[in-house]
PDB file of C-alpha atoms in Angstrom:
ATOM      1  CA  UNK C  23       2.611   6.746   8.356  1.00  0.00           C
ATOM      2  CA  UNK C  24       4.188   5.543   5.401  1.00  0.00           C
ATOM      3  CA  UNK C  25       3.190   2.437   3.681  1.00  0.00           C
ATOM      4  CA  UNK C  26       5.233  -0.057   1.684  1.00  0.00           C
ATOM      5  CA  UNK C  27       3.824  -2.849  -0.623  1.00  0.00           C
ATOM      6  CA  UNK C  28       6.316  -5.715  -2.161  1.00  0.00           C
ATOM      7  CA  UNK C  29       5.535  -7.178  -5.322  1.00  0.00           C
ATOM      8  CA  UNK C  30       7.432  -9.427  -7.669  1.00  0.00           C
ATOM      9  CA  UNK C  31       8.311 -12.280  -5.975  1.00  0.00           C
ATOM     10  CA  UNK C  32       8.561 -16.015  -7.310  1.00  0.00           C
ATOM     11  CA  UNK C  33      10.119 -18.690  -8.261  1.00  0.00           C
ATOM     12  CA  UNK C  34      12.711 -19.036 -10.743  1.00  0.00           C
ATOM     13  CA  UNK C  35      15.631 -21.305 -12.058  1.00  0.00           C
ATOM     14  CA  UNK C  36      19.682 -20.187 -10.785  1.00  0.00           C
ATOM     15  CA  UNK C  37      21.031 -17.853 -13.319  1.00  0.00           C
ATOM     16  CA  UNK C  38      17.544 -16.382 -14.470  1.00  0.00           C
ATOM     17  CA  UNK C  39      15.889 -13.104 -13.225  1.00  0.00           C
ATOM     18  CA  UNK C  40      13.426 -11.250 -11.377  1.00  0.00           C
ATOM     19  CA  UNK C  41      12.682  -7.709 -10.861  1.00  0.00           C
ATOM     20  CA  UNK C  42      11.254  -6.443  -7.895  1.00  0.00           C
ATOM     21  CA  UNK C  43       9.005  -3.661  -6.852  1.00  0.00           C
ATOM     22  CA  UNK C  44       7.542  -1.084  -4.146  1.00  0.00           C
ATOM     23  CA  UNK C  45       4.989   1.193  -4.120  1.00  0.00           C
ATOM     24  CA  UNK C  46       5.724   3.958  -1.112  1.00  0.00           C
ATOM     25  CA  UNK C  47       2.799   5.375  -0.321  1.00  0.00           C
ATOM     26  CA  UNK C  48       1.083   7.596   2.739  1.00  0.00           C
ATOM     27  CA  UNK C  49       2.535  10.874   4.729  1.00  0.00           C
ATOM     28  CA  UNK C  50       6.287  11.534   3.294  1.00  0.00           C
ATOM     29  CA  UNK C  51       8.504  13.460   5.707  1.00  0.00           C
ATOM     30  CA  UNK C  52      12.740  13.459   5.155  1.00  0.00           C
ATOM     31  CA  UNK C  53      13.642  10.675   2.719  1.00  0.00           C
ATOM     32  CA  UNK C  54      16.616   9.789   4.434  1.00  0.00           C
ATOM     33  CA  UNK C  55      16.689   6.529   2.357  1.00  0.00           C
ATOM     34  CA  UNK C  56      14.832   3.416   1.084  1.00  0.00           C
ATOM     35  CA  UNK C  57      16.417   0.171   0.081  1.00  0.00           C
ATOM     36  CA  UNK C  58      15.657  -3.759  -0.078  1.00  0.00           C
ATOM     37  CA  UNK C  59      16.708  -6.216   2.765  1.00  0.00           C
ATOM     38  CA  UNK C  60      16.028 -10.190   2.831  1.00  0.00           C
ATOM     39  CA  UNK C  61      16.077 -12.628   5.663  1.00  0.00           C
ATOM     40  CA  UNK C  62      16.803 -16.283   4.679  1.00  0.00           C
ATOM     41  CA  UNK C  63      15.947 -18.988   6.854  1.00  0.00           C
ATOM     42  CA  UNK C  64      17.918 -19.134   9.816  1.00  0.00           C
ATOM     43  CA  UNK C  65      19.738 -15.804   9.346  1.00  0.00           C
ATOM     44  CA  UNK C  66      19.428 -12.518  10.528  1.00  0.00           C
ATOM     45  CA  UNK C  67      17.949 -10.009   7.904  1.00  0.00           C
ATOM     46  CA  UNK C  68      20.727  -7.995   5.600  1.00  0.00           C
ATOM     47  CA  UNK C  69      20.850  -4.969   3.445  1.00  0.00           C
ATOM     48  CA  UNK C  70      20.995  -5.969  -0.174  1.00  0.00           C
ATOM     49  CA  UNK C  71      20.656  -2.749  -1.633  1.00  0.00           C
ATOM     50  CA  UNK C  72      19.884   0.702  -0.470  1.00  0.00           C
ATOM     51  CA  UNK C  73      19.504   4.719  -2.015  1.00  0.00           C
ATOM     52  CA  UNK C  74      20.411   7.377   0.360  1.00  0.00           C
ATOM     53  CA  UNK C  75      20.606  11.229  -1.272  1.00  0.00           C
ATOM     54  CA  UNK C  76      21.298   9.491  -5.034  1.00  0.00           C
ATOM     55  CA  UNK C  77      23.800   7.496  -3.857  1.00  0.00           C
ATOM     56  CA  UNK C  78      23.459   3.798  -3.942  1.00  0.00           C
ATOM     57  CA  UNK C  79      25.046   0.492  -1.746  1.00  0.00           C
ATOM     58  CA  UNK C  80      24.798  -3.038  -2.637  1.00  0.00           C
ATOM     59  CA  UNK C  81      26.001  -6.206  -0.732  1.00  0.00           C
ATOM     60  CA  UNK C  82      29.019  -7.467  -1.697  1.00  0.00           C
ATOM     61  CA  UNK C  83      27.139 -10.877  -2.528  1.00  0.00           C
ATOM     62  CA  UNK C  84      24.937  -8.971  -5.210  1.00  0.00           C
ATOM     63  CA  UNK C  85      27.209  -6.852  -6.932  1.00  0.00           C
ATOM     64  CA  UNK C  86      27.617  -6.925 -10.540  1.00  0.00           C
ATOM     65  CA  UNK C  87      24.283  -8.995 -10.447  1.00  0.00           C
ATOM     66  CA  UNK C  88      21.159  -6.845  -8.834  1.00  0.00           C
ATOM     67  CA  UNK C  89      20.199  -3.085  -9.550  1.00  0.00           C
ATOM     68  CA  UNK C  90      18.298  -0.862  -7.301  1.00  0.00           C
ATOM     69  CA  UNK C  91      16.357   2.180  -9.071  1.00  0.00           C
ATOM     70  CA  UNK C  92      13.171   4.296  -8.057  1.00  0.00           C
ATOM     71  CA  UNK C  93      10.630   6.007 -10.255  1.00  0.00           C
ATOM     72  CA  UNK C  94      10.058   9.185  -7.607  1.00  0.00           C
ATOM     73  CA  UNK C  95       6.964  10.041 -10.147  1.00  0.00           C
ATOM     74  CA  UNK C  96       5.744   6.960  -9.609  1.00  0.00           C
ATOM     75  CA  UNK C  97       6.649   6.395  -5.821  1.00  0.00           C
ATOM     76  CA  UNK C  98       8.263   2.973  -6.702  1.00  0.00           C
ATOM     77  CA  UNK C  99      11.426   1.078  -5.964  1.00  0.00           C
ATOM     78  CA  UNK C 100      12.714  -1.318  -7.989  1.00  0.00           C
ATOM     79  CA  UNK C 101      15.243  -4.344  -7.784  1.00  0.00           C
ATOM     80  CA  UNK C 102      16.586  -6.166 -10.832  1.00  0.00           C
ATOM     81  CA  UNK C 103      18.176  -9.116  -9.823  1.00  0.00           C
ATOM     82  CA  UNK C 104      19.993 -11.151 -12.610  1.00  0.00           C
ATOM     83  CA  UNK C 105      21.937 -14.239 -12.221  1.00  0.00           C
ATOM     84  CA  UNK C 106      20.201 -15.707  -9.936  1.00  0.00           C
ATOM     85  CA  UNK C 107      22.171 -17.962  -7.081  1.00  0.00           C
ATOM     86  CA  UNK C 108      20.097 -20.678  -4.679  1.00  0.00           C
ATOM     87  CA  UNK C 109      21.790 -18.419  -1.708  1.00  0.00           C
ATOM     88  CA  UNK C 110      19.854 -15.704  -3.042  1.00  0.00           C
ATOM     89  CA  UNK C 111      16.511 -17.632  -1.831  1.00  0.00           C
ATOM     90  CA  UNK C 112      14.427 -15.173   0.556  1.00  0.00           C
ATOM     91  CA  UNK C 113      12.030 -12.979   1.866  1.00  0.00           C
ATOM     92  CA  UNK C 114      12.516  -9.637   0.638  1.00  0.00           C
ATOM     93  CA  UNK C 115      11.522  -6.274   2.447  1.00  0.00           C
ATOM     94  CA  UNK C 116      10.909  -3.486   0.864  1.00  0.00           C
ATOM     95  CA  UNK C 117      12.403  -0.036   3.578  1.00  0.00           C
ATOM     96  CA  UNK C 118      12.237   2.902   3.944  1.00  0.00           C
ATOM     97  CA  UNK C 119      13.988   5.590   6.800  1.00  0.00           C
ATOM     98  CA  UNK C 120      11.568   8.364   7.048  1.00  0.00           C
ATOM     99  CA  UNK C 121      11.894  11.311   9.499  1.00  0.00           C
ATOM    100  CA  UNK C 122       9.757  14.217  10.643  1.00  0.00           C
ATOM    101  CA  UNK C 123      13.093  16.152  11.007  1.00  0.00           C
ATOM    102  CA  UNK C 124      16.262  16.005   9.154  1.00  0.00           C
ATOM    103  CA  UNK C 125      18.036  12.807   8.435  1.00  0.00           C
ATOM    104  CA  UNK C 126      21.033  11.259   9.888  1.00  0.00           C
ATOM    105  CA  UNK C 127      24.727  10.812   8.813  1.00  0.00           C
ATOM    106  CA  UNK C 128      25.458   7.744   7.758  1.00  0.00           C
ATOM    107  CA  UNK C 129      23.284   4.786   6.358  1.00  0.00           C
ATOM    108  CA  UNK C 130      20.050   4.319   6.378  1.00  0.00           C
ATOM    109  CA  UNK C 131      17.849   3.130   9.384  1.00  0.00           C
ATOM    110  CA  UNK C 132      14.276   1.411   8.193  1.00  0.00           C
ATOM    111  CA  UNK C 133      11.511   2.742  10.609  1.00  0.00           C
ATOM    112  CA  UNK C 134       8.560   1.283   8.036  1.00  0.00           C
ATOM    113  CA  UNK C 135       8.776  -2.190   6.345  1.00  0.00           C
ATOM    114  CA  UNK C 136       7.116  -4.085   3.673  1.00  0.00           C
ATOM    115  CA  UNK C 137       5.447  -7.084   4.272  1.00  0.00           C
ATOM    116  CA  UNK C 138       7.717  -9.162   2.333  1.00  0.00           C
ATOM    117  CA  UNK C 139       7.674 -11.103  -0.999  1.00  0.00           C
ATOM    118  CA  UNK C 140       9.332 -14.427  -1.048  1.00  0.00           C
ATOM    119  CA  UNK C 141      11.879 -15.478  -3.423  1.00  0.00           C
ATOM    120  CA  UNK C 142      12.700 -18.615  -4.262  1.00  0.00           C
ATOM    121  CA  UNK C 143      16.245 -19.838  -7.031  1.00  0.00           C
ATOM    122  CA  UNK C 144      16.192 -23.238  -7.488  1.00  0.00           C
ATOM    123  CA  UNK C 145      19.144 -24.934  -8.814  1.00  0.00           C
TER     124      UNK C 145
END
């Protein structure tokens, strides 16, 4: 099993920042990616920003304005999100696509989650 732990969440003004992390933790089979999704109320949860083999994806909505980046000594994923927007307001998950075998073409699919950390941009 692997386990993922959120941490950073909060409350902050639009156009201010937060950084995000995740501790990855437990059995580690293929990394076959890890990345950060959020689910707003009333939508359906969305990739914001994922690693796969060094390379990294962002949203078009959070491009130019969040940066994903992992500390593999440390087992953590981070998000820096600056200039913050009210649509940016969330629950963020922490994922990560881990296989016992090799890893798929293509992007990553989350088989372990975080538990979320909520973030809030108020205008």
């Amino acid at each position: 099993q692997v386990q993922l732990m959120e941490s950073g969440g909060g409350s902050v003004q639009a156009g201010g920042s937060l950084k995000l992390s995740c501790a990855v933790s437990g059995n580690f089979f293929s990394d076959c990616g890890t990345g950060w999704y959020r689910q707003a109320p009333g939508k359906e949860r969305e990739l914001v920003s994922g690693i796969k083999t060094g390379v990294t994806t962002y949203a078009d909505s959070v491009k130019g304005r969040f940066t994903i980046s992992q500390d593999t000594a440390k087992n953590t994923l981070y998000l820096q999100m600056n200039s913050l927007k009210t649509e940016d307001t969330a629950v963020y998950y922490c994922a990560a696509d881990r296989r016992a075998g090799g890893c798929a073409q293509g992007p990553m699919s989350p088989n372990f989650w975080g538990q979320g950390t909520q973030v809030a941009v108020c205008s």
